[in-house]
Short mmCIF file of C-alpha atoms in Angstrom, two decimals:
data_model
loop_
_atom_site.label_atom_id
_atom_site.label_comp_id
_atom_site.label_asym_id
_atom_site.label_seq_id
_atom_site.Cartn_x
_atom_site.Cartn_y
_atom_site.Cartn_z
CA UNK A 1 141.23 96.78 82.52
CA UNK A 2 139.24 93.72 84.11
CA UNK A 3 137.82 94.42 87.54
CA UNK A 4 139.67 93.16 90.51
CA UNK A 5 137.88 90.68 92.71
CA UNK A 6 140.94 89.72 95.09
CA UNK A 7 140.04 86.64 97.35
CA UNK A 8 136.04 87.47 97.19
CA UNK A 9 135.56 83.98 96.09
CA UNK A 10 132.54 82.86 93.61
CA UNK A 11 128.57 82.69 92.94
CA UNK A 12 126.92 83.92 95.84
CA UNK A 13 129.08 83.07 98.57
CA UNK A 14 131.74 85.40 97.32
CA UNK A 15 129.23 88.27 96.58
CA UNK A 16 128.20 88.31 100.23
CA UNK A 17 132.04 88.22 101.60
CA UNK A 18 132.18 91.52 99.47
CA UNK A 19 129.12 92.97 100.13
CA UNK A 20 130.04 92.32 103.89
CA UNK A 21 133.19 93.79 103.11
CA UNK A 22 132.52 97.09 101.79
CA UNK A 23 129.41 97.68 105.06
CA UNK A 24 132.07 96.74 107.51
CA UNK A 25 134.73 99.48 105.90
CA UNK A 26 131.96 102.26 106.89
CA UNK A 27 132.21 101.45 110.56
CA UNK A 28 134.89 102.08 113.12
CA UNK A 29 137.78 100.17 113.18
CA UNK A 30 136.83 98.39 116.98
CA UNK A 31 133.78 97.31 115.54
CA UNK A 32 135.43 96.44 112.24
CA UNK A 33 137.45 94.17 114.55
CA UNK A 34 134.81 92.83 116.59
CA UNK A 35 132.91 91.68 113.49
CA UNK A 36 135.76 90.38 111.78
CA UNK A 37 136.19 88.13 114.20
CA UNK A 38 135.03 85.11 112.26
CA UNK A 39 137.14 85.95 109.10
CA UNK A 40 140.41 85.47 112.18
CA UNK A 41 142.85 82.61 111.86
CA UNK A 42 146.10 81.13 112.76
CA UNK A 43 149.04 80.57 110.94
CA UNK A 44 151.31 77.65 111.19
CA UNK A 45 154.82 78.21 109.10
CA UNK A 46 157.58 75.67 109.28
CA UNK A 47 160.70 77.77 110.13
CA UNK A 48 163.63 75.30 110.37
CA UNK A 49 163.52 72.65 113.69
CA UNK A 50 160.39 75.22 114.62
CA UNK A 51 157.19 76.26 114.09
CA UNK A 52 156.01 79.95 113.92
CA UNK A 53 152.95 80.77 115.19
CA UNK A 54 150.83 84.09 113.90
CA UNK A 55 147.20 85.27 113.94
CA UNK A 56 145.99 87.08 111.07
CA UNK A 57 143.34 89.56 110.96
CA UNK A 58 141.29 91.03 107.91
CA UNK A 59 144.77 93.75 108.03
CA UNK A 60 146.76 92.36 109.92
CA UNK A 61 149.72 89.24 111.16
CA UNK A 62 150.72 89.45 114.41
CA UNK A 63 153.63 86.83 115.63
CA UNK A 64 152.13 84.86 118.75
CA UNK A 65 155.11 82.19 119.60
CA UNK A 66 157.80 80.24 117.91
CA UNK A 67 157.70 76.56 118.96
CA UNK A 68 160.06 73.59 118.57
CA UNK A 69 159.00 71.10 116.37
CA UNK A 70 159.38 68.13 118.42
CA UNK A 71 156.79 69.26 120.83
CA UNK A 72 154.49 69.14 118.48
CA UNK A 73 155.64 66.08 116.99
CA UNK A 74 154.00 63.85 119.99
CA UNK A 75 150.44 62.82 120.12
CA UNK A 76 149.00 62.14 123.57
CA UNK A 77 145.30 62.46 122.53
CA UNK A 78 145.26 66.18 123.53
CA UNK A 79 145.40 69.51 121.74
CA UNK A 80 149.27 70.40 121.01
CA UNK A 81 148.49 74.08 121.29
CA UNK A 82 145.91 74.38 123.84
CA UNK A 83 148.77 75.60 126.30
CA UNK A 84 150.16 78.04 123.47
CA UNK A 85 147.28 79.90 122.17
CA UNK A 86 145.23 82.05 123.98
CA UNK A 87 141.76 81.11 125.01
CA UNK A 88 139.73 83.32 121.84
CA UNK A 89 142.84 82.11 119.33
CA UNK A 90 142.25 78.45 120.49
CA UNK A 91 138.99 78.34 118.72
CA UNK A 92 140.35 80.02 116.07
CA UNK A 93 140.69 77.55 112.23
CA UNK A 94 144.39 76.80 112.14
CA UNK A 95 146.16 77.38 108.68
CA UNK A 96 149.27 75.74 107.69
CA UNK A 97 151.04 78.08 104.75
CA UNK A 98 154.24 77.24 102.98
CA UNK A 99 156.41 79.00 101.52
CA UNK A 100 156.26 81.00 97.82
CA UNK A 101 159.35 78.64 96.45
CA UNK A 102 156.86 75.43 97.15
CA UNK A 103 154.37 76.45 94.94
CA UNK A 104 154.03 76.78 91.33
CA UNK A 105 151.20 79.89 89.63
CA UNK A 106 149.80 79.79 86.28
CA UNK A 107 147.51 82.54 85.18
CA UNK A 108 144.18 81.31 82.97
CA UNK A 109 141.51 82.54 80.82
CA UNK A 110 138.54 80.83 81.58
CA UNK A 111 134.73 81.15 79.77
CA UNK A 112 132.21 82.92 82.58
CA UNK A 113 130.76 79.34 83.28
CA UNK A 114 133.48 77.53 85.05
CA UNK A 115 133.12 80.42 88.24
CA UNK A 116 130.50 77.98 90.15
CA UNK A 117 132.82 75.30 89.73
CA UNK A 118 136.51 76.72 89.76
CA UNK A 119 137.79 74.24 91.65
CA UNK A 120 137.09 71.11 89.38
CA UNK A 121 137.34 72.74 85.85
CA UNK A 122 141.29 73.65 86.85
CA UNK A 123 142.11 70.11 88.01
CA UNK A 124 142.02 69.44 83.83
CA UNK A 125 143.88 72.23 83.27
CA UNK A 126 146.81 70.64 85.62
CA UNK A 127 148.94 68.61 83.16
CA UNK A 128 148.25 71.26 80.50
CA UNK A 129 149.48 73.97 82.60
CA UNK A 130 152.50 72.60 84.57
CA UNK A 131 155.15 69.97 84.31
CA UNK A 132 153.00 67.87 86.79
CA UNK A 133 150.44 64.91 86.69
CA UNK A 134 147.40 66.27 88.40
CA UNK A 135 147.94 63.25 91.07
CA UNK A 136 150.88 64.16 92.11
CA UNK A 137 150.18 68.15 93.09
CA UNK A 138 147.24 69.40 95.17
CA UNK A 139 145.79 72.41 93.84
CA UNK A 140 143.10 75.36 94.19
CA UNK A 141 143.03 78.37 92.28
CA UNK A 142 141.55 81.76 92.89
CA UNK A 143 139.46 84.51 90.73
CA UNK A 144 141.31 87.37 89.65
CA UNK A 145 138.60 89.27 87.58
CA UNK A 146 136.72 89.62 85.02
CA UNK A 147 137.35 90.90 81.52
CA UNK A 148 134.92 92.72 79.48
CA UNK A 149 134.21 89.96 77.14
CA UNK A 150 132.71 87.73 80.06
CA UNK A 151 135.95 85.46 80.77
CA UNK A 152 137.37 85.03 84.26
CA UNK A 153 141.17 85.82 84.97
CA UNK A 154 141.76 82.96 86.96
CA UNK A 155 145.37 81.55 88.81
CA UNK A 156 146.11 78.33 88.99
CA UNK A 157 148.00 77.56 92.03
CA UNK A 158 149.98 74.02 92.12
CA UNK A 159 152.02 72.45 95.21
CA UNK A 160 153.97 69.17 94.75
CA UNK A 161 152.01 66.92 96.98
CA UNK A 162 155.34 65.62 98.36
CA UNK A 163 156.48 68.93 99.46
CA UNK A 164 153.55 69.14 101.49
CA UNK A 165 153.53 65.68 103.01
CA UNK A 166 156.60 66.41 104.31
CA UNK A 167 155.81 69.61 105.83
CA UNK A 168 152.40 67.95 107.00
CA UNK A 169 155.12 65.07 108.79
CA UNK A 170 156.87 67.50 110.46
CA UNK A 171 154.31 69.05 112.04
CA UNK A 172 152.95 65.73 113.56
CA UNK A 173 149.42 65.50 115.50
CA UNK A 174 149.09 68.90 114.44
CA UNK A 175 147.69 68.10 111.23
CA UNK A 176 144.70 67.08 112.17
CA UNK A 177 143.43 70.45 113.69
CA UNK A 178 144.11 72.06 110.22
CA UNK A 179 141.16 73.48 108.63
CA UNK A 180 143.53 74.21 105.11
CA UNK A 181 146.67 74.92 103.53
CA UNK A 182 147.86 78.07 102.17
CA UNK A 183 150.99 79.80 99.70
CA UNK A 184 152.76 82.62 100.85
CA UNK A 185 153.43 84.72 97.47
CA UNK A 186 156.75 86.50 97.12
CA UNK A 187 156.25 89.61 99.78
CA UNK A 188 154.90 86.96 102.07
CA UNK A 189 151.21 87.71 102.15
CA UNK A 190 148.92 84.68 102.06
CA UNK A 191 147.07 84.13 98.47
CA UNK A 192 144.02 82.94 99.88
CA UNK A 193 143.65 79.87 98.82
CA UNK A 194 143.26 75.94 100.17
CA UNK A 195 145.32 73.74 98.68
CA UNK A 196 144.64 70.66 101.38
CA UNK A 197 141.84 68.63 100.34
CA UNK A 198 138.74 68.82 101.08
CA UNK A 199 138.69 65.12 102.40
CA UNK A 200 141.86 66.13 104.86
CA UNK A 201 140.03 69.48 105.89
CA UNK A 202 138.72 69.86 110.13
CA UNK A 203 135.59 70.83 110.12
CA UNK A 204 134.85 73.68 111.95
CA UNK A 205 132.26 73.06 114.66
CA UNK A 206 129.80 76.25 114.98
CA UNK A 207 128.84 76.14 118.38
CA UNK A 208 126.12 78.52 117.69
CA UNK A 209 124.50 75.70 115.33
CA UNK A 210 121.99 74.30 117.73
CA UNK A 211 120.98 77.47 118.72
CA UNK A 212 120.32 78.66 115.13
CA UNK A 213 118.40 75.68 114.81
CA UNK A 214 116.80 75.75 117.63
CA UNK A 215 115.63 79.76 116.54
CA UNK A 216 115.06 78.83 113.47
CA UNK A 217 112.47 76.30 114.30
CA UNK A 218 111.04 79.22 116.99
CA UNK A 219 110.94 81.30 114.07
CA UNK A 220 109.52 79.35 111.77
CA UNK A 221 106.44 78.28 114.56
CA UNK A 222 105.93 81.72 115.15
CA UNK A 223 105.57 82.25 111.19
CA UNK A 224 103.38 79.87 111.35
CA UNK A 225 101.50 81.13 113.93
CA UNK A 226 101.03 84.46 112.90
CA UNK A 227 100.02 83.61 109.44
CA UNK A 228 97.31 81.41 111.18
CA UNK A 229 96.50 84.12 113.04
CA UNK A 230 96.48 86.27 109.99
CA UNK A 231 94.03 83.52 108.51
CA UNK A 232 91.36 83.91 111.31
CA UNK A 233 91.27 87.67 111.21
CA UNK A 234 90.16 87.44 107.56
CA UNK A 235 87.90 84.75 108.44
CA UNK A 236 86.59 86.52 111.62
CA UNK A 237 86.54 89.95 109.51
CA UNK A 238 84.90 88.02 106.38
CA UNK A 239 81.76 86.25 108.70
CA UNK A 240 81.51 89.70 110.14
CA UNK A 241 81.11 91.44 106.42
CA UNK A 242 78.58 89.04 105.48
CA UNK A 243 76.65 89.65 108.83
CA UNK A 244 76.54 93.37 108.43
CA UNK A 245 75.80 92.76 104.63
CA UNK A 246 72.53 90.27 105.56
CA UNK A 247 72.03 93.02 108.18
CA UNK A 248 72.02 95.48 105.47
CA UNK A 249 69.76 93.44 103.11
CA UNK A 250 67.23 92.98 105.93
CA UNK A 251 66.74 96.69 106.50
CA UNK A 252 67.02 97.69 102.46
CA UNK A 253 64.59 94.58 102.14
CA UNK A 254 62.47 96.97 104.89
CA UNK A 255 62.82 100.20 103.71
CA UNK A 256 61.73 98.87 100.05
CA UNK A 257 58.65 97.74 102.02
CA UNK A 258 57.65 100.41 103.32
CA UNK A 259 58.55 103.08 100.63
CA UNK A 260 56.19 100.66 98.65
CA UNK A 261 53.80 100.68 101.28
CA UNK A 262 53.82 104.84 101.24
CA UNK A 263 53.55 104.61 97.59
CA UNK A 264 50.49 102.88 97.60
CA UNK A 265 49.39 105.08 100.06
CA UNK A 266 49.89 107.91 97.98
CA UNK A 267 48.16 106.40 95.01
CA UNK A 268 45.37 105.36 97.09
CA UNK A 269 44.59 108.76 98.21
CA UNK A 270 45.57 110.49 94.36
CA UNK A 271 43.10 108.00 92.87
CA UNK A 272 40.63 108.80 95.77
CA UNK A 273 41.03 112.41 95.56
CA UNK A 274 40.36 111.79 91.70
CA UNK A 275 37.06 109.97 92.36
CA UNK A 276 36.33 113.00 94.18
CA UNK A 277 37.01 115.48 91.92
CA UNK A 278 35.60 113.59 89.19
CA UNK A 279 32.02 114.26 90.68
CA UNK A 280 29.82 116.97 91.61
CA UNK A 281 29.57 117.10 95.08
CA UNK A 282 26.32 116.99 96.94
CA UNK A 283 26.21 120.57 97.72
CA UNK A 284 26.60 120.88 93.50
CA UNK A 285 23.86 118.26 93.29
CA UNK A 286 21.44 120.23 96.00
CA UNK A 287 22.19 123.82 94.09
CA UNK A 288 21.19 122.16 91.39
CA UNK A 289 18.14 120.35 92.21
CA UNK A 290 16.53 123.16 94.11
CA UNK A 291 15.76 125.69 91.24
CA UNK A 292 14.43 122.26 89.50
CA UNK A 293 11.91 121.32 91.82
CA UNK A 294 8.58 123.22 91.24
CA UNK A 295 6.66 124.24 93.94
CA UNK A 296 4.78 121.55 95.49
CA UNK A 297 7.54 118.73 95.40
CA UNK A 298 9.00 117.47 98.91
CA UNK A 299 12.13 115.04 98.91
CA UNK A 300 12.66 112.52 101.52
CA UNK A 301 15.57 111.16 100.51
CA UNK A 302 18.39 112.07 98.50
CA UNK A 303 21.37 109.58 98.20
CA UNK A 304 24.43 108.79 96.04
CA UNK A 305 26.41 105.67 95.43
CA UNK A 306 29.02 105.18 93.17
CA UNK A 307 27.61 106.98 89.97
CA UNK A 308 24.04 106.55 90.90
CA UNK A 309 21.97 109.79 92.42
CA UNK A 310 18.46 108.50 93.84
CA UNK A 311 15.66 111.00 94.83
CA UNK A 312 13.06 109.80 97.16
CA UNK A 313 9.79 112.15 97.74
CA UNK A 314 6.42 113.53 97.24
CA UNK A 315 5.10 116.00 94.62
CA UNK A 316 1.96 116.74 92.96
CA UNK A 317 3.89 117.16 89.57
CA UNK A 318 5.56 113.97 90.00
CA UNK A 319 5.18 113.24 85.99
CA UNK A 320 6.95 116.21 85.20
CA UNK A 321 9.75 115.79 87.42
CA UNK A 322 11.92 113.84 84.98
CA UNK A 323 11.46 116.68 82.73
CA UNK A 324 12.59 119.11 84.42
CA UNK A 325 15.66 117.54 85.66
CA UNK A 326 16.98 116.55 82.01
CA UNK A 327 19.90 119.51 80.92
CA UNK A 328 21.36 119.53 84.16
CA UNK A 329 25.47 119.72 83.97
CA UNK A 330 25.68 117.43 87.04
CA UNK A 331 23.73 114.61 86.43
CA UNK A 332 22.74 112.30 83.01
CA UNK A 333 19.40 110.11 82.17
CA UNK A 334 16.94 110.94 84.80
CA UNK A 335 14.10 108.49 85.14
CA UNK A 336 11.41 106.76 87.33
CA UNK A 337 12.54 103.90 88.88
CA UNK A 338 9.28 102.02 89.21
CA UNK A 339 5.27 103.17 89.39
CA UNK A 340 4.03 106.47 91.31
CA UNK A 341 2.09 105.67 94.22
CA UNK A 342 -0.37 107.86 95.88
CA UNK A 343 -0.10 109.07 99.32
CA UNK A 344 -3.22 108.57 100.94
CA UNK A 345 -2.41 110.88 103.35
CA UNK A 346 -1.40 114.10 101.62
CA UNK A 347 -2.86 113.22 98.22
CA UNK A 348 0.49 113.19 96.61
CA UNK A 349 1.82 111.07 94.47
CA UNK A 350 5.61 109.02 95.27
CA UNK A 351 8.05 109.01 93.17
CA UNK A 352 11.54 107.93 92.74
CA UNK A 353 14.03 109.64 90.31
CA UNK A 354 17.30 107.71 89.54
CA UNK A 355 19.90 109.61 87.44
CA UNK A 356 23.97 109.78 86.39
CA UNK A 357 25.92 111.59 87.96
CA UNK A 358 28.35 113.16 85.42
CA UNK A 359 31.83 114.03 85.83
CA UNK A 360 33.62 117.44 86.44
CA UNK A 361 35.88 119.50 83.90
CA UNK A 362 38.60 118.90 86.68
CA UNK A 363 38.56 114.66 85.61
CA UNK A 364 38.56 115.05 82.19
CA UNK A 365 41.37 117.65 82.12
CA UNK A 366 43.24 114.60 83.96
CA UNK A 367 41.54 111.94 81.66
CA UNK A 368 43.09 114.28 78.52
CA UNK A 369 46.09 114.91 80.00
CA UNK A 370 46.02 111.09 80.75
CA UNK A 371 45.58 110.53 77.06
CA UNK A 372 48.19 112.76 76.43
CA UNK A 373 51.46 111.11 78.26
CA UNK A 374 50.45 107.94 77.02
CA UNK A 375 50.47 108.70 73.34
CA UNK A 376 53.62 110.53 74.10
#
């Protein structure tokens, strides 16, 4: 069995009246009212030399007045009903329906593509359908539902255009407050469809319209506004990032400075302390020299720089001294540095003793073990 779509309509339009449909059944049945509001209209029915008057609801007909035709056959520029109806009916869309016997219903099978455009694919289906010329019958149709194979059950609905015309005469200046035309089927209920054209139709005027667009423009300078907004945050919080990131790069740029800085520093004082211990010091140097010196030999002056140990003094064994100070673990290559000299004073002759220093075991551990990371 096909689904059964009723009076939803088509496309998106009729999706929406059921969606709306089904959220309004969950609610109580004042609100159900107040928000049906829009769906209201009244019913015009030609009833003999009268006209009966009813408002229908999403449930609901209710009778409001039975009126002679002729007055409502006048037109004196005014509303013919805007004694009749009550002030919330009066703005109500007025709906002329006729009765079952006027009409004429066909039932079609339609492929799934004709449902945007119902309307205009059954106008060919007109002379095929019923004993009529399509010009001579106004028509609509409706959706009934949809079969498993993708076609629409559709229902042509037909109304000789002279039966209307003549209801349409009867009811005078009223016809042009009708917003459509409707068929009563056989237990009276309304099918749900407009069979007046669309040229003939009266607008309705939404007196909300300029106020939608009015809030719609709001709301669309307020869109704007916040996405601008939304812009200069990320600008503002962008500038900021790239502060706090030069920021950042100033003080790694600093830190990398001075750890450098330290690192030389610590260099500088391991090579330093190398030099040091690479050396005897001048306490090994004196310990050394004094078991050297025979008896007899003064020093003046004893002095190192860089690698060089000078010894300045008087002995009377001063051609001896170099011999004497050869073997020594300290020190490498002692010699005179220029001619003795006599001092005429003590007798004794001057002499000065330049020598090597040699270094300790402590640098050439750390020379081998030098040697021994870089061949590794």
């Amino acid at each position: 069995m096909p689904a059964r779509l009723g009076n939803a309509g088509v496309g998106l339009r009729g999706f929406i009246a059921w969606w709306s449909a089904g959220l309004r059944a969950w609610l109580p049945l004042r609100w159900q009212h107040l928000l049906s509001a829009n769906g209201d209209r009244v019913l015009l029915q030609v009833q003999g030399d009268g006209v009966q008057l009813r408002r229908q609801r999403a449930d609901s007909v209710q009778d409001v007045a039975m009126l002679p035709l002729q007055v409502h056959g006048a037109a004196d520029g005014r509303d013919p009903l805007a004694g009749v109806l009550a002030d919330a009916a009066a703005e109500l869309p007025r709906w002329l329906v006729l009765p079952a016997s006027q009409g004429l219903r066909r039932p079609l099978l339609l492929p799934a593509a004709a449902r945007e455009r119902l309307r205009d694919m059954l106008a060919f289906e007109i002379e095929r359908q019923t004993p009529f010329a399509a010009a001579d019958v106004v028509h609509d149709g409706r959706l009934l539902g949809v079969r498993e194979d993708g076609q629409l059950q559709v229902e042509l609905v037909v109304v000789p255009r002279r039966a209307l015309d003549a209801q349409m005469t009867q009811l005078g200046a009223m016809t042009a407050t009708l917003a459509g035309v409707d068929l009563l089927d056989a237990e009276g209920r309304t099918l749900g469809v407009n069979l007046l054209p669309p040229a003939q139709r009266l607008q309705e005027r939404n007196p909300w319209r300029v106020w939608n667009l009015i809030l719609g423009a709001v709301a669309l300078l307020a869109l704007g506004l916040a996405l601008a907004q939304v812009v200069d945050n990320r600008r503002a919080a962008a500038d900021a990032l790239q502060a706090e990131v030069a920021s950042r790069s100033t003080q790694a740029r600093a830190v990398a400075e001075q750890r450098q800085r330290l690192v030389d520093a610590v260099e500088g004082g391991a090579y330093l302390q190398r030099q040091r211990n690479g050396r005897a010091s001048v306490i090994e140097v004196i310990d050394a020299l004094s078991p050297r010196l025979p008896d007899g030999t003064y020093l003046e002056k004893l002095s190192i720089e860089g690698e060089q140990l000078t010894l300045l003094g008087l002995s009377n064994q001063a051609a001896a001294l170099v011999g004497k100070l050869e073997g020594a673990p300290q020190w490498d290559l002692p010699a005179l540095s220029g001619a003795l000299q006599t001092d005429p004073r003590t007798r004794m002759d001057r002499f000065t003793i330049v020598a090597q220093l040699r270094g300790t075991a402590a640098e050439k551990s750390t020379d081998k073990q030098g040697a021994a990371g870089g061949a590794r």
